[in-house]
Amino acid sequence: MDLTFNFAEESKKLTNLEVNENCSSCDIGNFQEVQNYVMENKDINLKIPGKLFLNKFLNLTGAEISFGVLPAGMDYVSNHLHKENEEIYIVISGNGCLKAGDKEILLQEGSVVKVSTGVARALKSTQANSLIYICIQVKEGSLSNYTLSDAEML
């Protein structure tokens, strides 16, 4: 069974997609336009409007990066947990809540939240605003060197 997502027929598509051996890039449009993406997995009959997963298109090998939009007034959606990957949510605009286990975290533009493996999580938006966010998914405990400890200054 294929568990990857592809663009649904009605979805907005990436522009300027360029995949090379050492660098990949694309344009997703402005953040408001993320609501026009629809990701689909036909094997499990699942469509997710307002979501864009990038790992397949940019050939990411160490992380999954996704953009999401929850329309105003959307109650908790996508209640799930991960077995190996922690998730970092970065709020671009709007307001809402992230439920992580039994904790509810209020979200606003600029909020950043990390949720560990094994913890159920779900998002909701407020009645007044859509919630636009980035989600970065990485294998928990895999970061050994970073920033200057992983850099070679040239």
mmCIF file of C-alpha atoms in Angstrom:
data_model
loop_
_atom_site.group_PDB
_atom_site.id
_atom_site.type_symbol
_atom_site.label_atom_id
_atom_site.label_comp_id
_atom_site.label_asym_id
_atom_site.label_seq_id
_atom_site.Cartn_x
_atom_site.Cartn_y
_atom_site.Cartn_z
ATOM 1 C CA MET A 1 0.000 0.000 0.000
ATOM 2 C CA ASP A 2 1.308 3.441 -0.975
ATOM 3 C CA LEU A 3 1.059 5.879 1.941
ATOM 4 C CA THR A 4 2.351 8.970 0.122
ATOM 5 C CA PHE A 5 0.236 11.935 -0.884
ATOM 6 C CA ASN A 6 -0.124 13.403 -4.356
ATOM 7 C CA PHE A 7 -1.958 16.437 -5.664
ATOM 8 C CA ALA A 8 -5.679 15.857 -6.100
ATOM 9 C CA GLU A 9 -6.964 16.719 -9.580
ATOM 10 C CA GLU A 10 -8.627 19.911 -8.319
ATOM 11 C CA SER A 11 -5.525 21.062 -6.381
ATOM 12 C CA LYS A 12 -3.386 24.096 -7.028
ATOM 13 C CA LYS A 13 0.062 22.937 -8.229
ATOM 14 C CA LEU A 14 3.573 24.024 -7.311
ATOM 15 C CA THR A 15 5.281 26.417 -9.681
ATOM 16 C CA ASN A 16 8.943 26.721 -10.601
ATOM 17 C CA LEU A 17 9.659 23.218 -9.290
ATOM 18 C CA GLU A 18 13.304 22.385 -9.876
ATOM 19 C CA VAL A 19 14.945 19.256 -8.499
ATOM 20 C CA ASN A 20 18.693 18.884 -8.889
ATOM 21 C CA GLU A 21 21.293 16.647 -7.299
ATOM 22 C CA ASN A 22 22.361 19.229 -4.699
ATOM 23 C CA CYS A 23 19.433 21.635 -4.494
ATOM 24 C CA SER A 24 15.650 21.545 -4.937
ATOM 25 C CA SER A 25 13.256 24.489 -5.027
ATOM 26 C CA CYS A 26 9.671 25.486 -5.748
ATOM 27 C CA ASP A 27 7.185 28.295 -5.239
ATOM 28 C CA ILE A 28 4.008 27.559 -3.299
ATOM 29 C CA GLY A 29 2.460 31.032 -3.732
ATOM 30 C CA ASN A 30 1.501 33.293 -0.856
ATOM 31 C CA PHE A 31 0.448 31.662 2.389
ATOM 32 C CA GLN A 32 -3.253 32.450 1.823
ATOM 33 C CA GLU A 33 -3.112 30.325 -1.363
ATOM 34 C CA VAL A 34 -2.225 27.193 0.612
ATOM 35 C CA GLN A 35 -5.983 26.757 1.092
ATOM 36 C CA ASN A 36 -6.139 25.920 -2.645
ATOM 37 C CA TYR A 37 -3.912 22.837 -2.316
ATOM 38 C CA VAL A 38 -5.577 19.455 -1.889
ATOM 39 C CA MET A 39 -3.440 16.416 -1.093
ATOM 40 C CA GLU A 40 -4.791 12.950 -1.813
ATOM 41 C CA ASN A 41 -3.937 9.339 -1.125
ATOM 42 C CA LYS A 42 -6.119 7.146 -3.328
ATOM 43 C CA ASP A 43 -5.023 3.894 -1.651
ATOM 44 C CA ILE A 44 -6.670 4.897 1.624
ATOM 45 C CA ASN A 45 -9.315 7.159 0.024
ATOM 46 C CA LEU A 46 -8.178 10.306 1.869
ATOM 47 C CA LYS A 47 -8.254 13.911 0.637
ATOM 48 C CA ILE A 48 -6.899 16.771 2.727
ATOM 49 C CA PRO A 49 -7.925 20.245 1.542
ATOM 50 C CA GLY A 50 -5.715 23.153 2.588
ATOM 51 C CA LYS A 51 -2.618 20.974 3.010
ATOM 52 C CA LEU A 52 0.652 20.752 1.101
ATOM 53 C CA PHE A 53 3.297 18.092 1.856
ATOM 54 C CA LEU A 54 6.708 18.868 0.316
ATOM 55 C CA ASN A 55 8.961 15.856 0.927
ATOM 56 C CA LYS A 56 8.024 13.967 -2.246
ATOM 57 C CA PHE A 57 8.339 17.015 -4.508
ATOM 58 C CA LEU A 58 11.646 18.332 -3.100
ATOM 59 C CA ASN A 59 13.137 14.865 -2.427
ATOM 60 C CA LEU A 60 13.586 15.631 1.274
ATOM 61 C CA THR A 61 15.505 12.881 3.089
ATOM 62 C CA GLY A 62 15.654 14.070 6.709
ATOM 63 C CA ALA A 63 12.352 15.862 7.305
ATOM 64 C CA GLU A 64 8.780 16.288 6.137
ATOM 65 C CA ILE A 65 7.677 19.887 5.764
ATOM 66 C CA SER A 66 4.040 20.743 5.221
ATOM 67 C CA PHE A 67 1.927 23.861 5.017
ATOM 68 C CA GLY A 68 -1.639 23.889 6.243
ATOM 69 C CA VAL A 69 -4.693 26.128 6.403
ATOM 70 C CA LEU A 70 -7.631 25.481 8.699
ATOM 71 C CA PRO A 71 -10.633 27.654 7.756
ATOM 72 C CA ALA A 72 -12.134 29.886 10.458
ATOM 73 C CA GLY A 73 -14.292 27.940 12.903
ATOM 74 C CA MET A 74 -12.752 24.528 12.154
ATOM 75 C CA ASP A 75 -12.984 22.313 15.239
ATOM 76 C CA TYR A 76 -10.212 19.881 16.192
ATOM 77 C CA VAL A 77 -9.133 17.950 13.097
ATOM 78 C CA SER A 78 -6.565 15.318 12.266
ATOM 79 C CA ASN A 79 -6.237 13.813 15.723
ATOM 80 C CA HIS A 80 -3.146 11.638 15.343
ATOM 81 C CA LEU A 81 0.203 10.703 16.846
ATOM 82 C CA HIS A 82 3.564 9.694 15.438
ATOM 83 C CA LYS A 83 5.635 6.709 16.490
ATOM 84 C CA GLU A 84 9.057 7.973 15.333
ATOM 85 C CA ASN A 85 8.731 11.644 14.414
ATOM 86 C CA GLU A 86 8.291 14.728 16.522
ATOM 87 C CA GLU A 87 6.461 17.658 14.936
ATOM 88 C CA ILE A 88 7.167 21.367 15.165
ATOM 89 C CA TYR A 89 4.250 23.680 14.351
ATOM 90 C CA ILE A 90 4.958 27.303 13.368
ATOM 91 C CA VAL A 91 1.954 29.621 13.099
ATOM 92 C CA ILE A 92 2.196 32.044 10.171
ATOM 93 C CA SER A 93 -1.135 33.797 10.776
ATOM 94 C CA GLY A 94 -4.446 33.427 12.546
ATOM 95 C CA ASN A 95 -5.425 32.011 15.906
ATOM 96 C CA GLY A 96 -6.381 28.620 17.215
ATOM 97 C CA CYS A 97 -5.469 25.838 19.610
ATOM 98 C CA LEU A 98 -3.247 22.800 19.478
ATOM 99 C CA LYS A 99 -4.267 19.921 21.704
ATOM 100 C CA ALA A 100 -1.268 17.790 22.693
ATOM 101 C CA GLY A 101 -2.265 14.964 24.997
ATOM 102 C CA ASP A 102 -4.349 16.607 27.725
ATOM 103 C CA LYS A 103 -2.778 20.055 27.224
ATOM 104 C CA GLU A 104 -4.403 22.802 25.136
ATOM 105 C CA ILE A 105 -2.017 25.422 23.774
ATOM 106 C CA LEU A 106 -3.375 28.716 22.443
ATOM 107 C CA LEU A 107 -1.899 29.608 19.069
ATOM 108 C CA GLN A 108 -1.343 32.972 17.422
ATOM 109 C CA GLU A 109 0.922 34.374 14.721
ATOM 110 C CA GLY A 110 4.497 33.528 15.732
ATOM 111 C CA SER A 111 3.634 30.614 18.047
ATOM 112 C CA VAL A 112 5.996 27.637 17.828
ATOM 113 C CA VAL A 113 5.114 24.292 19.424
ATOM 114 C CA LYS A 114 6.993 20.965 19.450
ATOM 115 C CA VAL A 115 5.003 17.766 20.039
ATOM 116 C CA SER A 116 6.890 14.600 20.963
ATOM 117 C CA THR A 117 6.322 11.092 19.647
ATOM 118 C CA GLY A 118 3.525 9.055 21.180
ATOM 119 C CA VAL A 119 1.469 12.159 22.039
ATOM 120 C CA ALA A 120 -1.891 12.618 20.299
ATOM 121 C CA ARG A 121 -2.287 16.024 18.686
ATOM 122 C CA ALA A 122 -4.970 17.977 16.846
ATOM 123 C CA LEU A 123 -5.449 21.558 15.644
ATOM 124 C CA LYS A 124 -8.411 23.916 15.541
ATOM 125 C CA SER A 125 -8.918 27.482 14.362
ATOM 126 C CA THR A 126 -10.932 30.231 16.024
ATOM 127 C CA GLN A 127 -14.322 31.378 14.779
ATOM 128 C CA ALA A 128 -12.780 34.651 13.557
ATOM 129 C CA ASN A 129 -9.646 33.570 11.676
ATOM 130 C CA SER A 130 -8.185 30.885 9.486
ATOM 131 C CA LEU A 131 -5.083 29.269 10.957
ATOM 132 C CA ILE A 132 -2.105 29.102 8.588
ATOM 133 C CA TYR A 133 0.860 27.053 9.764
ATOM 134 C CA ILE A 134 3.999 25.179 8.812
ATOM 135 C CA CYS A 135 4.621 21.725 10.252
ATOM 136 C CA ILE A 136 8.120 20.221 10.307
ATOM 137 C CA GLN A 137 8.330 16.512 11.044
ATOM 138 C CA VAL A 138 11.715 15.010 11.997
ATOM 139 C CA LYS A 139 12.857 11.785 13.602
ATOM 140 C CA GLU A 140 12.924 12.292 17.349
ATOM 141 C CA GLY A 141 16.432 12.129 18.820
ATOM 142 C CA SER A 142 18.176 12.304 15.439
ATOM 143 C CA LEU A 143 19.762 15.746 15.804
ATOM 144 C CA SER A 144 23.390 15.258 16.794
ATOM 145 C CA ASN A 145 25.127 18.291 15.306
ATOM 146 C CA TYR A 146 23.551 21.554 14.260
ATOM 147 C CA THR A 147 24.331 25.170 13.359
ATOM 148 C CA LEU A 148 28.048 25.768 13.975
ATOM 149 C CA SER A 149 28.822 22.229 15.196
ATOM 150 C CA ASP A 150 27.684 20.936 11.779
ATOM 151 C CA ALA A 151 28.957 23.822 9.674
ATOM 152 C CA GLU A 152 32.208 24.292 7.849
ATOM 153 C CA MET A 153 32.806 28.005 7.456
ATOM 154 C CA LEU A 154 34.188 28.784 3.974
#
